PDB file of C-alpha atoms in Angstrom:
ATOM      1  CA  ASP A1306      13.148  10.220   0.352  1.00  0.00           C
ATOM      2  CA  ILE A1307       9.870  12.093  -0.033  1.00  0.00           C
ATOM      3  CA  GLN A1308       8.020  12.511   3.261  1.00  0.00           C
ATOM      4  CA  MET A1309       4.227  12.597   3.303  1.00  0.00           C
ATOM      5  CA  THR A1310       2.715  14.502   6.229  1.00  0.00           C
ATOM      6  CA  GLN A1311      -0.941  13.626   6.671  1.00  0.00           C
ATOM      7  CA  SER A1312      -3.444  15.450   8.871  1.00  0.00           C
ATOM      8  CA  PRO A1313      -5.389  15.135  10.994  1.00  0.00           C
ATOM      9  CA  SER A1314      -4.350  11.814  12.511  1.00  0.00           C
ATOM     10  CA  SER A1315      -7.950  11.265  13.553  1.00  0.00           C
ATOM     11  CA  VAL A1316     -11.299  12.922  13.050  1.00  0.00           C
ATOM     12  CA  SER A1317     -14.675  12.353  14.680  1.00  0.00           C
ATOM     13  CA  ALA A1318     -17.596  12.921  12.380  1.00  0.00           C
ATOM     14  CA  SER A1319     -21.257  12.096  11.953  1.00  0.00           C
ATOM     15  CA  VAL A1320     -23.080  10.451   9.097  1.00  0.00           C
ATOM     16  CA  GLY A1321     -23.736  13.097   6.458  1.00  0.00           C
ATOM     17  CA  ASP A1322     -20.747  15.256   7.426  1.00  0.00           C
ATOM     18  CA  ARG A1323     -18.181  16.496   4.955  1.00  0.00           C
ATOM     19  CA  VAL A1324     -14.709  15.259   5.845  1.00  0.00           C
ATOM     20  CA  THR A1325     -11.442  16.599   4.481  1.00  0.00           C
ATOM     21  CA  ILE A1326      -8.040  14.958   4.896  1.00  0.00           C
ATOM     22  CA  THR A1327      -4.832  16.596   3.748  1.00  0.00           C
ATOM     23  CA  CYS A1328      -1.375  15.395   2.791  1.00  0.00           C
ATOM     24  CA  ARG A1329       1.706  17.500   2.253  1.00  0.00           C
ATOM     25  CA  ALA A1330       4.720  16.200   0.359  1.00  0.00           C
ATOM     26  CA  SER A1331       8.230  17.258   1.338  1.00  0.00           C
ATOM     27  CA  GLN A1332       8.922  18.158  -2.290  1.00  0.00           C
ATOM     28  CA  GLY A1333       6.889  18.709  -5.427  1.00  0.00           C
ATOM     29  CA  ILE A1334       5.422  15.528  -6.866  1.00  0.00           C
ATOM     30  CA  SER A1335       3.117  16.878  -9.570  1.00  0.00           C
ATOM     31  CA  SER A1336      -0.113  14.837  -9.295  1.00  0.00           C
ATOM     32  CA  TRP A1337       1.502  11.580  -8.262  1.00  0.00           C
ATOM     33  CA  VAL A1338      -0.599  10.805  -5.217  1.00  0.00           C
ATOM     34  CA  ALA A1339      -2.909   7.924  -4.399  1.00  0.00           C
ATOM     35  CA  TRP A1340      -5.407   7.567  -1.568  1.00  0.00           C
ATOM     36  CA  TYR A1341      -6.391   4.307   0.125  1.00  0.00           C
ATOM     37  CA  GLN A1342      -9.079   3.269   2.589  1.00  0.00           C
ATOM     38  CA  GLN A1343      -8.361   0.529   5.098  1.00  0.00           C
ATOM     39  CA  LYS A1344     -10.771  -1.178   7.458  1.00  0.00           C
ATOM     40  CA  PRO A1345      -9.599  -3.217  10.461  1.00  0.00           C
ATOM     41  CA  GLY A1346      -8.147  -6.579   9.498  1.00  0.00           C
ATOM     42  CA  LYS A1347      -8.451  -5.868   5.785  1.00  0.00           C
ATOM     43  CA  ALA A1348      -6.126  -4.892   2.970  1.00  0.00           C
ATOM     44  CA  PRO A1349      -6.067  -1.291   1.768  1.00  0.00           C
ATOM     45  CA  LYS A1350      -8.435  -0.331  -1.031  1.00  0.00           C
ATOM     46  CA  LEU A1351      -7.424   2.120  -3.753  1.00  0.00           C
ATOM     47  CA  LEU A1352      -9.813   5.093  -3.882  1.00  0.00           C
ATOM     48  CA  ILE A1353      -8.027   7.784  -5.874  1.00  0.00           C
ATOM     49  CA  TYR A1354      -4.995   7.732  -8.159  1.00  0.00           C
ATOM     50  CA  GLU A1355      -3.063  10.548  -9.829  1.00  0.00           C
ATOM     51  CA  ALA A1356      -4.432  12.933  -7.192  1.00  0.00           C
ATOM     52  CA  SER A1357      -7.954  13.243  -8.570  1.00  0.00           C
ATOM     53  CA  SER A1358      -8.898  10.186 -10.623  1.00  0.00           C
ATOM     54  CA  LEU A1359     -11.599   8.088  -9.011  1.00  0.00           C
ATOM     55  CA  GLN A1360     -10.892   4.362  -9.097  1.00  0.00           C
ATOM     56  CA  SER A1361     -13.614   2.382 -10.837  1.00  0.00           C
ATOM     57  CA  GLY A1362     -16.362   1.297  -8.453  1.00  0.00           C
ATOM     58  CA  VAL A1363     -15.576   3.891  -5.793  1.00  0.00           C
ATOM     59  CA  PRO A1364     -18.562   6.075  -4.837  1.00  0.00           C
ATOM     60  CA  SER A1365     -18.565   9.605  -6.213  1.00  0.00           C
ATOM     61  CA  ARG A1366     -18.754  11.108  -2.709  1.00  0.00           C
ATOM     62  CA  PHE A1367     -14.994  10.525  -2.619  1.00  0.00           C
ATOM     63  CA  SER A1368     -12.872  13.081  -4.437  1.00  0.00           C
ATOM     64  CA  GLY A1369      -9.236  14.089  -4.540  1.00  0.00           C
ATOM     65  CA  SER A1370      -7.503  17.301  -5.453  1.00  0.00           C
ATOM     66  CA  GLY A1371      -4.152  19.024  -5.389  1.00  0.00           C
ATOM     67  CA  SER A1372      -0.824  19.120  -7.140  1.00  0.00           C
ATOM     68  CA  GLY A1373       2.746  19.940  -6.302  1.00  0.00           C
ATOM     69  CA  THR A1374       3.018  19.485  -2.545  1.00  0.00           C
ATOM     70  CA  ASP A1375      -0.518  19.810  -1.170  1.00  0.00           C
ATOM     71  CA  PHE A1376      -3.251  17.230  -1.623  1.00  0.00           C
ATOM     72  CA  THR A1377      -6.739  16.681  -0.279  1.00  0.00           C
ATOM     73  CA  LEU A1378      -9.139  13.771   0.017  1.00  0.00           C
ATOM     74  CA  THR A1379     -12.753  14.816   0.563  1.00  0.00           C
ATOM     75  CA  ILE A1380     -15.727  12.694   1.525  1.00  0.00           C
ATOM     76  CA  SER A1381     -18.709  14.859   0.660  1.00  0.00           C
ATOM     77  CA  SER A1382     -21.314  13.111   2.791  1.00  0.00           C
ATOM     78  CA  LEU A1383     -19.966  10.524   5.217  1.00  0.00           C
ATOM     79  CA  GLN A1384     -21.713   7.157   5.142  1.00  0.00           C
ATOM     80  CA  PRO A1385     -21.608   4.437   7.830  1.00  0.00           C
ATOM     81  CA  GLU A1386     -19.347   2.266   5.671  1.00  0.00           C
ATOM     82  CA  ASP A1387     -16.780   5.097   5.381  1.00  0.00           C
ATOM     83  CA  PHE A1388     -15.592   4.815   8.974  1.00  0.00           C
ATOM     84  CA  ALA A1389     -12.058   3.556   8.385  1.00  0.00           C
ATOM     85  CA  THR A1390      -8.445   4.691   8.193  1.00  0.00           C
ATOM     86  CA  TYR A1391      -7.251   6.596   5.141  1.00  0.00           C
ATOM     87  CA  PHE A1392      -3.705   6.801   3.806  1.00  0.00           C
ATOM     88  CA  CYS A1393      -2.112   8.972   1.154  1.00  0.00           C
ATOM     89  CA  GLN A1394       0.851   7.671  -0.850  1.00  0.00           C
ATOM     90  CA  GLN A1395       3.317   9.436  -3.091  1.00  0.00           C
ATOM     91  CA  CYS A1396       3.709   7.624  -6.406  1.00  0.00           C
ATOM     92  CA  ASN A1397       6.328   9.968  -7.843  1.00  0.00           C
ATOM     93  CA  SER A1398       9.530   8.113  -7.105  1.00  0.00           C
ATOM     94  CA  PHE A1399      11.095   5.212  -5.238  1.00  0.00           C
ATOM     95  CA  PRO A1400      11.147   4.656  -2.365  1.00  0.00           C
ATOM     96  CA  LEU A1401       7.368   4.977  -2.335  1.00  0.00           C
ATOM     97  CA  THR A1402       6.102   6.481   0.911  1.00  0.00           C
ATOM     98  CA  PHE A1403       2.805   6.758   2.746  1.00  0.00           C
ATOM     99  CA  GLY A1404       1.304   9.327   5.039  1.00  0.00           C
ATOM    100  CA  GLY A1405       0.772   8.330   8.647  1.00  0.00           C
ATOM    101  CA  GLY A1406      -2.942   7.734   8.232  1.00  0.00           C
ATOM    102  CA  THR A1407      -6.198   9.393   9.315  1.00  0.00           C
ATOM    103  CA  LYS A1408      -8.704   7.437  11.353  1.00  0.00           C
ATOM    104  CA  VAL A1409     -12.266   8.547  10.685  1.00  0.00           C
ATOM    105  CA  GLU A1410     -14.345   7.718  13.737  1.00  0.00           C
ATOM    106  CA  ILE A1411     -18.002   7.943  14.608  1.00  0.00           C
ATOM    107  CA  LYS A1412     -18.924  11.050  16.587  1.00  0.00           C
TER     108      LYS A1412
ATOM    109  CA  GLU B1334     -11.999 -11.922 -10.741  1.00  0.00           C
ATOM    110  CA  VAL B1335      -8.501 -11.115  -9.532  1.00  0.00           C
ATOM    111  CA  LEU B1336      -7.327 -12.987  -6.459  1.00  0.00           C
ATOM    112  CA  LEU B1337      -3.964 -12.598  -4.719  1.00  0.00           C
ATOM    113  CA  VAL B1338      -3.230 -15.048  -1.906  1.00  0.00           C
ATOM    114  CA  GLU B1339      -0.158 -14.656   0.294  1.00  0.00           C
ATOM    115  CA  SER B1340       1.447 -17.421   2.305  1.00  0.00           C
ATOM    116  CA  GLY B1341       4.711 -18.223   4.047  1.00  0.00           C
ATOM    117  CA  GLY B1342       4.482 -16.027   7.109  1.00  0.00           C
ATOM    118  CA  GLY B1343       5.098 -17.285  10.609  1.00  0.00           C
ATOM    119  CA  LEU B1344       7.244 -16.981  13.720  1.00  0.00           C
ATOM    120  CA  ILE B1345      10.954 -16.696  13.079  1.00  0.00           C
ATOM    121  CA  GLN B1346      13.931 -15.849  15.270  1.00  0.00           C
ATOM    122  CA  PRO B1347      16.016 -12.736  14.627  1.00  0.00           C
ATOM    123  CA  GLY B1348      18.607 -13.489  11.971  1.00  0.00           C
ATOM    124  CA  GLY B1349      16.444 -16.131  10.345  1.00  0.00           C
ATOM    125  CA  SER B1350      14.983 -16.336   6.841  1.00  0.00           C
ATOM    126  CA  LEU B1351      11.502 -16.639   5.394  1.00  0.00           C
ATOM    127  CA  ARG B1352      10.139 -16.812   1.875  1.00  0.00           C
ATOM    128  CA  LEU B1353       6.742 -15.252   1.277  1.00  0.00           C
ATOM    129  CA  SER B1354       4.619 -16.247  -1.690  1.00  0.00           C
ATOM    130  CA  CYS B1355       1.740 -14.488  -3.439  1.00  0.00           C
ATOM    131  CA  ALA B1356      -0.233 -16.730  -5.763  1.00  0.00           C
ATOM    132  CA  ALA B1357      -2.335 -14.924  -8.336  1.00  0.00           C
ATOM    133  CA  SER B1358      -5.415 -15.918 -10.277  1.00  0.00           C
ATOM    134  CA  GLY B1359      -7.249 -13.860 -12.868  1.00  0.00           C
ATOM    135  CA  PHE B1360      -4.130 -11.714 -13.110  1.00  0.00           C
ATOM    136  CA  SER B1361      -0.698 -12.242 -14.642  1.00  0.00           C
ATOM    137  CA  VAL B1362       2.121 -11.636 -12.184  1.00  0.00           C
ATOM    138  CA  SER B1363       4.659 -11.699 -15.003  1.00  0.00           C
ATOM    139  CA  ASP B1364       2.935  -9.127 -17.222  1.00  0.00           C
ATOM    140  CA  ASN B1365       2.009  -6.594 -14.565  1.00  0.00           C
ATOM    141  CA  TYR B1366       3.428  -4.446 -11.811  1.00  0.00           C
ATOM    142  CA  MET B1367       3.806  -5.995  -8.370  1.00  0.00           C
ATOM    143  CA  SER B1368       4.842  -4.776  -4.950  1.00  0.00           C
ATOM    144  CA  TRP B1369       5.093  -5.888  -1.349  1.00  0.00           C
ATOM    145  CA  VAL B1370       3.746  -3.526   1.317  1.00  0.00           C
ATOM    146  CA  ARG B1371       3.935  -4.196   5.054  1.00  0.00           C
ATOM    147  CA  GLN B1372       2.156  -2.956   8.131  1.00  0.00           C
ATOM    148  CA  ALA B1373       3.438  -3.421  11.657  1.00  0.00           C
ATOM    149  CA  PRO B1374       0.694  -4.083  14.241  1.00  0.00           C
ATOM    150  CA  GLY B1375      -1.252  -0.895  14.881  1.00  0.00           C
ATOM    151  CA  LYS B1376       1.000   1.125  12.550  1.00  0.00           C
ATOM    152  CA  GLY B1377       0.851   2.623   9.075  1.00  0.00           C
ATOM    153  CA  LEU B1378       1.719   1.251   5.669  1.00  0.00           C
ATOM    154  CA  GLU B1379       5.307   0.824   4.484  1.00  0.00           C
ATOM    155  CA  TRP B1380       6.266  -0.013   0.917  1.00  0.00           C
ATOM    156  CA  VAL B1381       8.898  -2.761   0.828  1.00  0.00           C
ATOM    157  CA  SER B1382       9.736  -3.717  -2.742  1.00  0.00           C
ATOM    158  CA  ALA B1383       8.534  -3.619  -6.348  1.00  0.00           C
ATOM    159  CA  ILE B1384       9.135  -5.603  -9.513  1.00  0.00           C
ATOM    160  CA  TYR B1385       8.124  -4.266 -12.890  1.00  0.00           C
ATOM    161  CA  THR B1386       9.087  -3.836 -16.536  1.00  0.00           C
ATOM    162  CA  GLY B1387      11.965  -6.055 -17.585  1.00  0.00           C
ATOM    163  CA  ASP B1388      12.059  -7.514 -14.072  1.00  0.00           C
ATOM    164  CA  ARG B1389      13.506  -4.291 -12.759  1.00  0.00           C
ATOM    165  CA  THR B1390      13.344  -4.197  -8.963  1.00  0.00           C
ATOM    166  CA  ASP B1391      13.398  -1.548  -6.243  1.00  0.00           C
ATOM    167  CA  TYR B1392      13.616  -1.806  -2.473  1.00  0.00           C
ATOM    168  CA  ALA B1393      13.071   0.306   0.615  1.00  0.00           C
ATOM    169  CA  ASP B1394      16.383   1.234   2.223  1.00  0.00           C
ATOM    170  CA  SER B1395      15.384  -0.662   5.368  1.00  0.00           C
ATOM    171  CA  VAL B1396      15.338  -4.003   3.519  1.00  0.00           C
ATOM    172  CA  LYS B1397      17.915  -3.479   0.767  1.00  0.00           C
ATOM    173  CA  ALA B1398      20.507  -6.264   0.621  1.00  0.00           C
ATOM    174  CA  ARG B1399      18.388  -8.454   2.924  1.00  0.00           C
ATOM    175  CA  PHE B1400      15.177  -8.958   0.905  1.00  0.00           C
ATOM    176  CA  THR B1401      14.804 -10.129  -2.700  1.00  0.00           C
ATOM    177  CA  ILE B1402      11.645  -9.863  -4.789  1.00  0.00           C
ATOM    178  CA  SER B1403      11.107 -12.246  -7.679  1.00  0.00           C
ATOM    179  CA  ARG B1404       8.380 -13.904  -9.684  1.00  0.00           C
ATOM    180  CA  ASP B1405       7.812 -17.325 -11.213  1.00  0.00           C
ATOM    181  CA  ASN B1406       5.867 -16.955 -14.421  1.00  0.00           C
ATOM    182  CA  SER B1407       5.053 -20.670 -14.680  1.00  0.00           C
ATOM    183  CA  LYS B1408       3.443 -20.631 -11.233  1.00  0.00           C
ATOM    184  CA  ASN B1409       2.001 -17.111 -11.614  1.00  0.00           C
ATOM    185  CA  THR B1410       3.456 -16.359  -8.196  1.00  0.00           C
ATOM    186  CA  LEU B1411       5.327 -13.458  -6.624  1.00  0.00           C
ATOM    187  CA  PHE B1412       7.950 -14.088  -3.948  1.00  0.00           C
ATOM    188  CA  LEU B1413       9.760 -12.164  -1.254  1.00  0.00           C
ATOM    189  CA  GLN B1414      12.869 -13.816   0.110  1.00  0.00           C
ATOM    190  CA  MET B1415      13.641 -12.276   3.487  1.00  0.00           C
ATOM    191  CA  ASN B1416      17.054 -12.920   5.058  1.00  0.00           C
ATOM    192  CA  ASN B1417      18.668 -11.742   8.266  1.00  0.00           C
ATOM    193  CA  LEU B1418      15.274 -10.826   9.711  1.00  0.00           C
ATOM    194  CA  ARG B1419      15.125  -8.241  12.462  1.00  0.00           C
ATOM    195  CA  VAL B1420      12.549  -7.581  15.163  1.00  0.00           C
ATOM    196  CA  ASP B1421      11.401  -4.463  13.296  1.00  0.00           C
ATOM    197  CA  ASP B1422      10.567  -6.537  10.203  1.00  0.00           C
ATOM    198  CA  ALA B1423       7.600  -7.997  12.079  1.00  0.00           C
ATOM    199  CA  ALA B1424       4.439  -7.009  10.224  1.00  0.00           C
ATOM    200  CA  MET B1425       1.561  -8.095   8.063  1.00  0.00           C
ATOM    201  CA  TYR B1426       2.948  -8.382   4.536  1.00  0.00           C
ATOM    202  CA  PHE B1427       0.611  -7.628   1.650  1.00  0.00           C
ATOM    203  CA  CYS B1428       1.270  -8.254  -2.019  1.00  0.00           C
ATOM    204  CA  ALA B1429      -0.258  -5.699  -4.342  1.00  0.00           C
ATOM    205  CA  GLY B1430      -0.479  -5.365  -8.094  1.00  0.00           C
ATOM    206  CA  ASP B1431      -1.827  -3.364 -10.963  1.00  0.00           C
ATOM    207  CA  THR B1432      -2.042  -3.605 -14.731  1.00  0.00           C
ATOM    208  CA  THR B1433      -1.297   0.033 -15.531  1.00  0.00           C
ATOM    209  CA  SER B1434       0.550   1.561 -12.591  1.00  0.00           C
ATOM    210  CA  VAL B1435       3.883   0.623 -11.051  1.00  0.00           C
ATOM    211  CA  THR B1436       3.188   2.701  -7.984  1.00  0.00           C
ATOM    212  CA  ALA B1437      -0.542   2.547  -7.123  1.00  0.00           C
ATOM    213  CA  TRP B1438      -2.337  -0.765  -6.808  1.00  0.00           C
ATOM    214  CA  ARG B1439      -5.899  -1.874  -7.369  1.00  0.00           C
ATOM    215  CA  TYR B1440      -5.356  -5.466  -6.350  1.00  0.00           C
ATOM    216  CA  TRP B1441      -4.282  -6.588  -2.901  1.00  0.00           C
ATOM    217  CA  GLY B1442      -3.977  -9.892  -1.092  1.00  0.00           C
ATOM    218  CA  GLN B1443      -5.263 -10.472   2.431  1.00  0.00           C
ATOM    219  CA  GLY B1444      -1.757 -10.469   3.880  1.00  0.00           C
ATOM    220  CA  THR B1445       0.508 -12.913   5.686  1.00  0.00           C
ATOM    221  CA  LEU B1446       1.806 -12.232   9.186  1.00  0.00           C
ATOM    222  CA  VAL B1447       5.509 -12.316   9.966  1.00  0.00           C
ATOM    223  CA  THR B1448       6.519 -12.377  13.636  1.00  0.00           C
ATOM    224  CA  VAL B1449      10.194 -11.981  14.520  1.00  0.00           C
ATOM    225  CA  SER B1450      10.989 -12.907  18.082  1.00  0.00           C
ATOM    226  CA  SER B1451      13.395 -14.988  20.105  1.00  0.00           C
TER     227      SER B1451
END
């Protein structure tokens, strides 16, 4: 199985800050990574697919990059509605696996 | 508008069975790619099972041989039959789907909670 190691597990940031979350795959997975945002009590929301493609309707302050084993989700200017937990997911092969999550908290 | 609505969760004893349903509207369960994803309380996301082209199915190792994913085209509904439930199967179960990707999903239900306890 492909392991996804996500870091940091939590980050404290202020509105307007740039936030970067990383995920490392245990083996090369080309660009087969998705990123999700989840708020308490809600279902996950797809932000990014195929490492860098922005899902329709998602603000452009969200961006994804990377290929092979190392991937990054960046929020260029944190907004109040962005405080949530973020998960990466490898989409390369079954069984599909997720990173452990990053909780973005208010500083 | 796409709507996925899960049901069927509840309290069940270890070793018991439950059948989860995910009713879809504005979206064809039979023509698209569907998965079940679960989340234990306070924990991360875990993919459980998928059904896709030609009704091919895949399962996480932790549920293989105990869970069965299926879909009823006439009811536009996805199912997850869960047998021999264990305490560590307790979680919120989400159905998720997409029109173009087997493995990343735009559409999610609100989830149904499964509690496994004696």
